Amino acid sequence: MSARPVSARRRPRALALALAALTLFATSCSSGEDAGEDAQKLTIFAAQGPDTDLASNSFSKEMEKLTGTTFDWQTTTWDGTTAAEARRIQLAGGDYPEVFLMVPWVDQFSQQDLLRYGQQGVLQPLNDLIEKNAPNIKATFAENPDYAKLATAPDGKIWGLPQWNDCYHCSYQAKLWINTDWLDKLGLKMPTTTDEFYDVMVAFKTKDPNGNGQADEIPLTSSVDDLLLPYFVNAFLYDPQGSGTYPSTLALEDGKVTLQARQDAYRKALAFMAKMYAAGLIDPAAFTQNRDALVAKGDNAEAPLVGAATALHPNIFVTTGQDDGRDKAYQALPPLKGPDGVQFASYNLPSMPGATFALTNKASEDEQVAAIKMIDYMFPQDQHARAEFGIEGKDWFKPEPGEKALDDELTPFARVPEADPNVKPANDGWGPLAQYNSNADFRNGQVQPADGYERKLFEASKLYEPYVPQDQVFPYWSVWVPQEESAEVAELTTNIQNLVSQASAEFVTGTRDVNDDAAWTSYVDELDSTGLSRYLQIEQKAYDATK
């Protein structure tokens, strides 16, 4: 997989999937008909959402029938800490299930996990199973080699299956959303430079744009999950960080792996942010509050308080469907141009490296076949829709004449109604557990109205895509650190990222003086003493191995 970011707006879809799906049905339905007391049992560890009961779920029942297997569910919640701890305890104690089925943004196996447990014999390679029993996965790998590369370890083994997610708007995580109602009220234009942005924030703070006669406006805010700095750092040098999903500032400079947070231009970015903070333009809680605290400010009942926020999408900081319509006022601000003409946007592959599906050595040969057929079923488009959304004609529908897909260049294939908050969701689909082949045709081929939320995010992302410096993107998703160095690099990564995060916040808030050369030199020395040189050496070697 190359370092060049690939737009997730469109990917060709192979017709082989449909034929493969028919083959799978033909070879599997007879065993499914016999599922009952004599059926084999498969224990599955899974992340279960609050509105789903996997044991009684109608898609679970279909998969039991299809594979001739009964499922014994071991479920955890969508809380990432809880899920990761439950998985760790099971593996450490040796009392683990045959199948792990997870959600990437909750918990999953990392690349290092896959290598460690694979070499220990705990995880079973999927290569032969896919070749012999998974025609849909095989066809998908052939049409999308990047997916195959993402799943394949340097030893050639597929120790687990990641989800492929062509989420176009997720590729550009470091977005900023600005309150255009306030701009209009104050007669201001969308800022295009860092200096203009500063002036707009001053106006938001001092000119009472919410009209309540109080100086209660919060010009700029964020949360620990959404990261305040990357959007602004990109006006000084490329910052690959998007959200807490990928908090590293590793980048490439002429093929050399570098840490952006050590560069002089990074200091200039922090100095700009420190200037804004000193002027009272940044929420003091932006570096410490969680998303619940953030959205409480966005949803403030008395009056809108938030002028701008850095987040993947606005629903993170303001609930959709506000009576006063404030949620519709937040529009994406394209990358700002810095004082030296720098204007970049962060890029992250929306598919996470590692694996959400894995088979352990507890599974018999027949159980392994049943499990891979279960996953394989979810790859063709309509079967994917059944697995993720539920039953056609009940939970999702074929498009009506005249309805348009999210991507206007695609023919729509499905319309998924917006959830009614007053109605309990049907227990018919697996939701994010089923998103294994969310390619661009699947995601962008769904019907979206002209004023739909997903369309808003899709169009907003077009403002960022042209500003990604493709030669500077470090392709972390294809970089596998060897098992013998994984523990070392894991410790170095944690220590370096924690230092960068803490020191950056301290420079912005004034705890450290960013304009003091001695303070900056001390920070650089701290980075070096934390093992930065060794960290970059390991990452460089692993990166070079991908070429």
Short mmCIF file of C-alpha atoms in Angstrom, two decimals, residues 33-511:
data_model
loop_
_atom_site.label_atom_id
_atom_site.label_comp_id
_atom_site.label_asym_id
_atom_site.label_seq_id
_atom_site.Cartn_x
_atom_site.Cartn_y
_atom_site.Cartn_z
CA GLU A 33 -31.53 -25.87 7.59
CA ASP A 34 -30.36 -28.51 10.04
CA ALA A 35 -29.28 -26.07 12.77
CA GLY A 36 -30.80 -27.20 16.04
CA GLU A 37 -29.89 -29.32 19.02
CA ASP A 38 -27.14 -31.13 17.11
CA ALA A 39 -25.62 -27.97 15.63
CA GLN A 40 -22.06 -27.08 16.50
CA LYS A 41 -21.61 -24.16 18.88
CA LEU A 42 -19.45 -21.11 18.30
CA THR A 43 -18.52 -18.84 21.19
CA ILE A 44 -18.19 -15.25 19.99
CA PHE A 45 -16.77 -12.33 21.97
CA ALA A 46 -18.45 -9.19 20.61
CA ALA A 47 -18.98 -5.50 21.31
CA GLN A 48 -22.75 -5.05 21.67
CA GLY A 49 -24.47 -1.71 21.23
CA PRO A 50 -27.10 -0.40 23.67
CA ASP A 51 -30.00 -1.03 21.25
CA THR A 52 -28.94 -4.52 20.18
CA ASP A 53 -29.38 -7.97 21.69
CA LEU A 54 -27.13 -10.20 19.62
CA ALA A 55 -28.56 -13.40 21.06
CA SER A 56 -32.07 -12.68 19.76
CA ASN A 57 -31.09 -10.49 16.80
CA SER A 58 -32.75 -11.59 13.56
CA PHE A 59 -29.51 -11.41 11.60
CA SER A 60 -27.79 -13.56 14.22
CA LYS A 61 -30.51 -16.15 13.71
CA GLU A 62 -30.03 -16.02 9.94
CA MET A 63 -26.31 -16.59 10.34
CA GLU A 64 -26.90 -19.52 12.69
CA LYS A 65 -29.14 -21.09 10.07
CA LEU A 66 -26.76 -20.30 7.22
CA THR A 67 -23.75 -21.86 8.94
CA GLY A 68 -25.51 -24.68 10.80
CA THR A 69 -24.09 -23.30 14.01
CA THR A 70 -25.49 -21.96 17.27
CA PHE A 71 -23.82 -18.85 18.64
CA ASP A 72 -22.90 -18.40 22.28
CA TRP A 73 -22.40 -14.66 22.71
CA GLN A 74 -19.96 -13.15 25.18
CA THR A 75 -20.72 -9.44 24.96
CA THR A 76 -19.10 -6.27 26.16
CA THR A 77 -20.29 -2.70 25.76
CA TRP A 78 -19.18 0.03 23.37
CA ASP A 79 -17.01 1.49 26.12
CA GLY A 80 -13.50 1.10 24.74
CA THR A 81 -11.75 0.78 28.09
CA THR A 82 -14.13 -1.91 29.31
CA ALA A 83 -13.98 -3.85 26.04
CA ALA A 84 -10.18 -3.76 25.83
CA GLU A 85 -9.82 -4.90 29.45
CA ALA A 86 -12.27 -7.78 28.95
CA ARG A 87 -10.40 -8.96 25.87
CA ARG A 88 -7.03 -8.65 27.63
CA ILE A 89 -8.18 -10.64 30.65
CA GLN A 90 -9.54 -13.46 28.51
CA LEU A 91 -6.36 -13.76 26.47
CA ALA A 92 -4.09 -13.52 29.50
CA GLY A 93 -6.02 -16.18 31.38
CA GLY A 94 -6.31 -18.59 28.46
CA ASP A 95 -10.10 -18.71 28.75
CA TYR A 96 -10.90 -17.07 25.43
CA PRO A 97 -13.57 -17.82 22.80
CA GLU A 98 -13.32 -19.28 19.32
CA VAL A 99 -14.15 -15.94 17.67
CA PHE A 100 -13.48 -12.29 18.40
CA LEU A 101 -15.86 -9.88 16.65
CA MET A 102 -15.22 -6.23 17.48
CA VAL A 103 -15.83 -2.64 16.46
CA PRO A 104 -12.69 -0.69 15.46
CA TRP A 105 -13.59 2.52 17.28
CA VAL A 106 -14.39 0.53 20.45
CA ASP A 107 -11.55 -2.00 20.60
CA GLN A 108 -9.69 -4.30 18.23
CA PHE A 109 -6.46 -6.22 17.81
CA SER A 110 -3.53 -3.97 16.96
CA GLN A 111 -0.91 -5.02 14.44
CA GLN A 112 1.39 -5.85 17.33
CA ASP A 113 -1.36 -7.95 18.95
CA LEU A 114 -1.81 -9.92 15.76
CA LEU A 115 1.90 -10.69 15.45
CA ARG A 116 2.25 -11.64 19.12
CA TYR A 117 -0.82 -13.86 19.39
CA GLY A 118 -0.24 -15.27 15.93
CA GLN A 119 3.30 -16.33 16.74
CA GLN A 120 2.10 -17.76 20.06
CA GLY A 121 -0.41 -19.91 18.20
CA VAL A 122 -3.42 -18.28 19.87
CA LEU A 123 -4.72 -16.79 16.61
CA GLN A 124 -5.21 -18.88 13.51
CA PRO A 125 -4.18 -17.62 10.04
CA LEU A 126 -7.10 -17.00 7.71
CA ASN A 127 -5.32 -17.39 4.36
CA ASP A 128 -6.43 -20.94 3.56
CA LEU A 129 -9.90 -20.42 4.99
CA ILE A 130 -10.40 -17.40 2.73
CA GLU A 131 -9.01 -19.21 -0.30
CA LYS A 132 -11.27 -22.25 0.13
CA ASN A 133 -14.40 -20.95 1.87
CA ALA A 134 -14.74 -17.18 1.41
CA PRO A 135 -15.34 -16.31 -2.25
CA ASN A 136 -16.65 -12.83 -1.45
CA ILE A 137 -13.62 -11.87 0.63
CA LYS A 138 -11.34 -13.33 -2.02
CA ALA A 139 -13.07 -11.31 -4.76
CA THR A 140 -12.91 -8.14 -2.66
CA PHE A 141 -9.18 -8.57 -2.06
CA ALA A 142 -8.68 -8.99 -5.81
CA GLU A 143 -10.58 -5.80 -6.66
CA ASN A 144 -9.15 -3.81 -3.74
CA PRO A 145 -5.51 -4.84 -3.21
CA ASP A 146 -5.12 -2.15 -0.53
CA TYR A 147 -7.58 -4.08 1.63
CA ALA A 148 -5.56 -7.26 1.17
CA LYS A 149 -2.36 -5.39 2.10
CA LEU A 150 -3.99 -3.88 5.17
CA ALA A 151 -4.94 -7.38 6.35
CA THR A 152 -1.64 -9.11 5.56
CA ALA A 153 1.26 -9.17 8.02
CA PRO A 154 4.89 -9.04 6.83
CA ASP A 155 5.10 -12.83 7.25
CA GLY A 156 2.36 -13.19 4.63
CA LYS A 157 -0.21 -14.39 7.13
CA ILE A 158 -3.66 -12.89 7.63
CA TRP A 159 -3.95 -13.17 11.42
CA GLY A 160 -7.23 -11.30 11.53
CA LEU A 161 -9.54 -9.29 9.33
CA PRO A 162 -9.83 -5.51 9.58
CA GLN A 163 -12.85 -3.57 8.47
CA TRP A 164 -12.47 -1.62 5.24
CA ASN A 165 -14.25 1.70 5.53
CA ASP A 166 -14.18 4.21 2.66
CA CYS A 167 -15.54 6.96 4.88
CA TYR A 168 -14.64 10.00 2.81
CA HIS A 169 -15.32 12.56 5.53
CA CYS A 170 -13.42 10.44 8.11
CA SER A 171 -10.26 10.78 6.00
CA TYR A 172 -10.00 14.47 6.93
CA GLN A 173 -10.52 14.49 10.67
CA ALA A 174 -8.92 17.82 11.60
CA LYS A 175 -11.78 20.03 10.50
CA LEU A 176 -12.99 23.28 12.01
CA TRP A 177 -16.66 24.26 12.10
CA ILE A 178 -17.57 27.93 12.43
CA ASN A 179 -20.85 29.57 13.40
CA THR A 180 -21.95 31.28 10.18
CA ASP A 181 -24.98 32.85 11.89
CA TRP A 182 -22.55 34.84 14.00
CA LEU A 183 -20.50 35.76 10.95
CA ASP A 184 -23.61 37.04 9.20
CA LYS A 185 -24.83 38.98 12.23
CA LEU A 186 -21.47 40.73 12.60
CA GLY A 187 -21.06 41.29 8.86
CA LEU A 188 -17.92 39.15 8.70
CA LYS A 189 -16.64 36.93 5.91
CA MET A 190 -15.25 33.45 6.29
CA PRO A 191 -11.62 33.91 7.39
CA THR A 192 -8.97 32.54 5.04
CA THR A 193 -5.76 33.22 6.99
CA THR A 194 -4.63 32.79 10.58
CA ASP A 195 -4.64 36.57 11.07
CA GLU A 196 -8.19 36.87 9.76
CA PHE A 197 -9.28 34.00 11.98
CA TYR A 198 -7.81 35.75 15.01
CA ASP A 199 -9.78 38.88 14.19
CA VAL A 200 -13.02 36.90 13.80
CA MET A 201 -12.49 35.24 17.18
CA VAL A 202 -11.98 38.66 18.77
CA ALA A 203 -15.27 39.80 17.26
CA PHE A 204 -17.04 36.68 18.53
CA LYS A 205 -15.73 37.42 22.02
CA THR A 206 -16.43 41.15 22.18
CA LYS A 207 -19.44 41.94 19.99
CA ASP A 208 -22.16 39.79 21.60
CA PRO A 209 -23.08 37.72 18.51
CA ASN A 210 -25.61 35.63 20.47
CA GLY A 211 -27.44 38.84 21.39
CA ASN A 212 -28.13 38.11 25.04
CA GLY A 213 -26.26 41.11 26.36
CA GLN A 214 -23.75 38.95 28.22
CA ALA A 215 -20.08 38.29 27.51
CA ASP A 216 -20.64 34.54 27.61
CA GLU A 217 -19.54 33.57 24.10
CA ILE A 218 -16.86 30.87 23.71
CA PRO A 219 -15.03 31.82 20.49
CA LEU A 220 -13.15 28.51 20.07
CA THR A 221 -13.37 25.15 21.83
CA SER A 222 -12.63 21.44 21.47
CA SER A 223 -12.18 18.29 23.58
CA VAL A 224 -9.52 15.74 24.46
CA ASP A 225 -11.06 13.37 21.91
CA ASP A 226 -11.11 15.85 19.04
CA LEU A 227 -7.80 17.72 19.42
CA LEU A 228 -7.67 21.49 19.17
CA LEU A 229 -4.24 21.96 17.61
CA PRO A 230 -3.88 20.00 14.32
CA TYR A 231 -6.20 22.21 12.26
CA PHE A 232 -4.15 25.27 13.19
CA VAL A 233 -0.73 23.61 13.07
CA ASN A 234 -1.49 22.81 9.43
CA ALA A 235 -1.18 26.53 8.69
CA PHE A 236 2.49 26.29 9.71
CA LEU A 237 3.56 22.73 8.83
CA TYR A 238 1.87 19.43 8.05
CA ASP A 239 0.27 17.85 11.13
CA PRO A 240 -1.17 14.38 10.48
CA GLN A 241 -3.15 14.24 13.72
CA GLY A 242 -6.88 14.19 13.30
CA SER A 243 -8.44 13.04 16.52
CA GLY A 244 -7.55 10.80 19.41
CA THR A 245 -7.71 7.92 16.91
CA TYR A 246 -4.28 8.87 15.57
CA PRO A 247 -2.45 11.22 17.96
CA SER A 248 1.04 10.94 16.43
CA THR A 249 2.81 13.74 14.54
CA LEU A 250 4.97 11.36 12.48
CA ALA A 251 5.39 12.54 8.89
CA LEU A 252 7.75 12.12 5.96
CA GLU A 253 10.36 14.55 4.69
CA ASP A 254 11.96 13.30 1.47
CA GLY A 255 11.28 9.75 2.59
CA LYS A 256 12.69 10.28 6.07
CA VAL A 257 10.42 9.69 9.07
CA THR A 258 10.26 12.81 11.23
CA LEU A 259 8.36 14.02 14.28
CA GLN A 260 6.62 17.27 13.40
CA ALA A 261 6.24 18.27 17.04
CA ARG A 262 10.01 18.83 17.22
CA GLN A 263 10.19 21.25 14.29
CA ASP A 264 10.62 25.03 14.54
CA ALA A 265 7.43 25.55 12.54
CA TYR A 266 5.52 23.60 15.17
CA ARG A 267 6.77 26.12 17.73
CA LYS A 268 5.45 28.96 15.54
CA ALA A 269 2.05 27.26 15.48
CA LEU A 270 2.02 26.96 19.25
CA ALA A 271 2.99 30.64 19.53
CA PHE A 272 -0.05 31.61 17.44
CA MET A 273 -2.31 29.47 19.61
CA ALA A 274 -0.74 30.91 22.78
CA LYS A 275 -1.56 34.39 21.50
CA MET A 276 -5.19 33.38 21.02
CA TYR A 277 -5.33 31.76 24.45
CA ALA A 278 -3.83 34.82 26.16
CA ALA A 279 -6.52 36.94 24.50
CA GLY A 280 -9.26 34.75 25.97
CA LEU A 281 -10.28 33.35 22.59
CA ILE A 282 -9.82 29.67 23.46
CA ASP A 283 -11.98 27.75 25.92
CA PRO A 284 -9.73 26.98 28.94
CA ALA A 285 -11.28 23.50 29.05
CA ALA A 286 -10.43 22.69 25.42
CA PHE A 287 -7.45 20.54 26.45
CA THR A 288 -9.18 18.71 29.31
CA GLN A 289 -12.93 18.31 28.74
CA ASN A 290 -14.56 15.21 27.29
CA ARG A 291 -17.21 15.21 24.61
CA ASP A 292 -20.08 15.25 27.10
CA ALA A 293 -18.80 18.54 28.50
CA LEU A 294 -18.21 19.86 25.00
CA VAL A 295 -21.71 19.12 23.72
CA ALA A 296 -23.21 20.60 26.90
CA LYS A 297 -21.73 23.93 25.81
CA GLY A 298 -22.94 23.49 22.26
CA ASP A 299 -26.44 22.69 23.47
CA ASN A 300 -26.64 25.46 26.09
CA ALA A 301 -30.36 26.15 26.48
CA GLU A 302 -30.23 29.87 27.21
CA ALA A 303 -28.29 30.93 24.09
CA PRO A 304 -25.73 29.59 21.61
CA LEU A 305 -22.27 29.89 23.15
CA VAL A 306 -19.85 28.29 20.70
CA GLY A 307 -18.33 30.28 17.87
CA ALA A 308 -16.11 27.56 16.42
CA ALA A 309 -14.91 24.07 17.29
CA THR A 310 -12.47 21.54 15.93
CA ALA A 311 -14.18 18.19 15.39
CA LEU A 312 -14.69 15.54 12.76
CA HIS A 313 -18.30 16.68 12.41
CA PRO A 314 -20.52 19.25 14.18
CA ASN A 315 -22.85 16.73 15.81
CA ILE A 316 -19.95 16.01 18.16
CA PHE A 317 -20.33 19.40 19.83
CA VAL A 318 -23.94 20.38 19.09
CA THR A 319 -26.91 18.02 18.92
CA THR A 320 -28.67 17.82 15.57
CA GLY A 321 -32.25 19.14 15.40
CA GLN A 322 -32.03 22.12 17.73
CA ASP A 323 -35.26 24.13 17.97
CA ASP A 324 -33.40 27.35 17.19
CA GLY A 325 -31.59 25.73 14.24
CA ARG A 326 -28.14 26.51 15.63
CA ASP A 327 -26.79 23.11 14.56
CA LYS A 328 -27.28 24.08 10.92
CA ALA A 329 -25.25 27.26 11.40
CA TYR A 330 -21.94 25.43 11.76
CA GLN A 331 -20.17 25.11 8.43
CA ALA A 332 -16.72 23.74 7.64
CA LEU A 333 -13.92 26.29 7.36
CA PRO A 334 -11.35 25.28 4.72
CA PRO A 335 -7.69 25.06 5.80
CA LEU A 336 -6.30 28.43 6.82
CA LYS A 337 -3.23 29.92 5.18
CA GLY A 338 -0.46 30.72 7.64
CA PRO A 339 1.93 33.69 7.68
CA ASP A 340 4.42 31.85 5.45
CA GLY A 341 1.79 30.67 2.95
CA VAL A 342 1.52 27.16 4.39
CA GLN A 343 -1.93 25.60 3.97
CA PHE A 344 -2.31 21.89 4.69
CA ALA A 345 -4.99 19.40 5.77
CA SER A 346 -4.52 16.23 7.81
CA TYR A 347 -5.09 12.85 6.19
CA ASN A 348 -5.85 9.57 7.96
CA LEU A 349 -6.79 6.30 6.31
CA PRO A 350 -10.36 5.76 7.54
CA SER A 351 -9.74 2.02 7.78
CA MET A 352 -7.91 1.15 10.99
CA PRO A 353 -4.93 -1.23 10.84
CA GLY A 354 -5.22 -4.35 12.95
CA ALA A 355 -8.23 -6.66 13.05
CA THR A 356 -11.79 -6.78 14.37
CA PHE A 357 -12.42 -10.41 13.36
CA ALA A 358 -10.06 -13.12 14.57
CA LEU A 359 -10.19 -16.88 15.04
CA THR A 360 -8.43 -18.58 17.93
CA ASN A 361 -6.96 -22.04 18.37
CA LYS A 362 -10.07 -23.01 20.35
CA ALA A 363 -12.04 -23.30 17.09
CA SER A 364 -12.26 -26.68 15.40
CA GLU A 365 -11.82 -26.92 11.65
CA ASP A 366 -15.60 -26.97 11.09
CA GLU A 367 -16.06 -24.04 13.43
CA GLN A 368 -13.41 -22.06 11.58
CA VAL A 369 -15.23 -22.69 8.30
CA ALA A 370 -18.55 -21.61 9.82
CA ALA A 371 -17.03 -18.42 11.19
CA ILE A 372 -15.35 -17.35 7.96
CA LYS A 373 -18.55 -18.05 5.99
CA MET A 374 -20.44 -15.84 8.43
CA ILE A 375 -18.05 -12.95 7.72
CA ASP A 376 -17.92 -13.72 4.01
CA TYR A 377 -21.70 -13.42 3.73
CA MET A 378 -21.53 -9.72 4.69
CA PHE A 379 -19.34 -8.58 1.78
CA PRO A 380 -21.76 -8.20 -1.20
CA GLN A 381 -23.67 -4.94 -1.19
CA ASP A 382 -27.25 -6.03 -0.42
CA GLN A 383 -26.10 -8.67 2.07
CA HIS A 384 -23.94 -6.05 3.73
CA ALA A 385 -27.02 -3.82 4.01
CA ARG A 386 -28.95 -6.71 5.56
CA ALA A 387 -26.15 -7.34 8.05
CA GLU A 388 -25.58 -3.72 9.04
CA PHE A 389 -29.02 -2.09 8.76
CA GLY A 390 -31.52 -4.92 9.05
CA ILE A 391 -34.34 -6.22 6.90
CA GLU A 392 -35.04 -4.75 3.46
CA GLY A 393 -38.48 -3.14 3.34
CA LYS A 394 -38.48 -2.63 7.10
CA ASP A 395 -35.15 -1.17 8.19
CA TRP A 396 -33.90 -0.03 4.79
CA PHE A 397 -35.46 0.37 1.35
CA LYS A 398 -34.63 0.39 -2.31
CA PRO A 399 -34.49 3.95 -3.71
CA GLU A 400 -37.54 5.66 -5.14
CA PRO A 401 -37.33 7.20 -8.63
CA GLY A 402 -35.53 10.54 -8.51
CA GLU A 403 -33.69 9.89 -5.26
CA LYS A 404 -29.97 10.62 -5.43
CA ALA A 405 -26.96 8.90 -3.93
CA LEU A 406 -24.55 10.74 -1.67
CA ASP A 407 -22.09 10.73 -4.57
CA ASP A 408 -23.99 12.13 -7.56
CA GLU A 409 -21.88 10.00 -9.89
CA LEU A 410 -23.21 6.77 -8.37
CA THR A 411 -26.55 5.02 -8.86
CA PRO A 412 -28.23 4.78 -5.45
CA PHE A 413 -28.87 1.30 -4.11
CA ALA A 414 -30.40 1.86 -0.66
CA ARG A 415 -32.27 4.37 1.45
CA VAL A 416 -31.83 4.10 5.21
CA PRO A 417 -34.41 6.22 7.10
CA GLU A 418 -33.13 8.50 9.84
CA ALA A 419 -33.63 7.00 13.27
CA ASP A 420 -36.65 8.21 15.22
CA PRO A 421 -35.44 9.00 18.76
CA ASN A 422 -38.91 8.17 20.08
CA VAL A 423 -38.94 4.67 18.62
CA LYS A 424 -36.80 1.80 19.88
CA PRO A 425 -34.66 0.49 16.99
CA ALA A 426 -35.52 -2.93 15.58
CA ASN A 427 -33.13 -5.69 16.61
CA ASP A 428 -32.47 -6.77 13.02
CA GLY A 429 -28.90 -5.75 12.12
CA TRP A 430 -25.41 -5.85 13.58
CA GLY A 431 -24.60 -2.19 12.91
CA PRO A 432 -20.86 -1.46 13.10
CA LEU A 433 -20.02 -5.13 13.69
CA ALA A 434 -20.89 -5.74 10.04
CA GLN A 435 -18.93 -3.00 8.28
CA TYR A 436 -16.29 -5.21 6.67
CA ASN A 437 -16.67 -4.03 3.11
CA SER A 438 -17.87 -0.45 3.46
CA ASN A 439 -16.32 0.59 0.17
CA ALA A 440 -17.10 3.86 -1.55
CA ASP A 441 -19.90 2.33 -3.61
CA PHE A 442 -21.61 1.13 -0.44
CA ARG A 443 -21.17 4.26 1.65
CA ASN A 444 -21.64 6.83 -1.08
CA GLY A 445 -24.32 4.89 -2.95
CA GLN A 446 -26.87 5.36 -0.18
CA VAL A 447 -29.64 7.90 -0.73
CA GLN A 448 -29.04 11.27 0.86
CA PRO A 449 -31.39 14.27 0.59
CA ALA A 450 -29.98 17.59 -0.59
CA ASP A 451 -29.93 18.87 2.99
CA GLY A 452 -28.90 15.56 4.56
CA TYR A 453 -26.26 15.50 7.27
CA GLU A 454 -24.02 12.96 5.55
CA ARG A 455 -24.09 15.07 2.38
CA LYS A 456 -23.01 18.09 4.41
CA LEU A 457 -19.98 16.14 5.65
CA PHE A 458 -19.24 14.80 2.18
CA GLU A 459 -19.23 18.26 0.64
CA ALA A 460 -17.25 19.72 3.53
CA SER A 461 -14.50 17.15 3.02
CA LYS A 462 -14.00 18.32 -0.55
CA LEU A 463 -12.71 21.57 0.94
CA TYR A 464 -9.88 19.69 2.66
CA GLU A 465 -8.83 16.98 0.20
CA PRO A 466 -6.79 19.27 -2.12
CA TYR A 467 -4.57 20.45 0.75
CA VAL A 468 -3.12 17.09 1.79
CA PRO A 469 0.67 17.08 1.09
CA GLN A 470 0.74 13.55 -0.21
CA ASP A 471 4.52 13.21 -0.12
CA GLN A 472 4.53 14.00 3.62
CA VAL A 473 1.89 11.47 4.71
CA PHE A 474 3.39 8.69 6.83
CA PRO A 475 1.40 5.54 5.93
CA TYR A 476 1.18 4.14 9.46
CA TRP A 477 -1.55 1.73 8.37
CA SER A 478 0.92 -0.31 6.31
CA VAL A 479 3.88 -0.07 8.70
CA TRP A 480 4.27 -3.23 10.79
CA VAL A 481 6.88 -3.01 13.53
CA PRO A 482 8.56 -6.42 14.02
CA GLN A 483 7.35 -8.41 17.01
CA GLU A 484 10.75 -8.30 18.70
CA GLU A 485 10.60 -4.50 18.77
CA SER A 486 6.88 -4.05 19.39
CA ALA A 487 7.07 -3.75 23.17
CA GLU A 488 9.86 -1.21 22.91
CA VAL A 489 8.12 0.91 20.30
CA ALA A 490 4.82 0.75 22.20
CA GLU A 491 6.49 2.25 25.28
CA LEU A 492 8.33 4.86 23.22
CA THR A 493 5.13 5.81 21.39
CA THR A 494 3.20 6.30 24.63
CA ASN A 495 5.95 8.31 26.30
CA ILE A 496 6.59 10.56 23.30
CA GLN A 497 2.92 11.19 22.52
CA ASN A 498 2.15 11.96 26.16
CA LEU A 499 5.04 14.42 26.31
CA VAL A 500 4.03 16.14 23.08
CA SER A 501 0.39 16.40 24.17
CA GLN A 502 1.17 17.74 27.63
CA ALA A 503 3.93 20.15 26.57
CA SER A 504 1.89 21.49 23.64
CA ALA A 505 -1.02 22.30 25.94
CA GLU A 506 1.35 23.91 28.42
CA PHE A 507 2.92 26.09 25.72
CA VAL A 508 -0.51 27.25 24.57
CA THR A 509 -1.89 27.93 28.03
CA GLY A 510 1.25 29.69 29.23
CA THR A 511 2.48 27.15 31.75
#
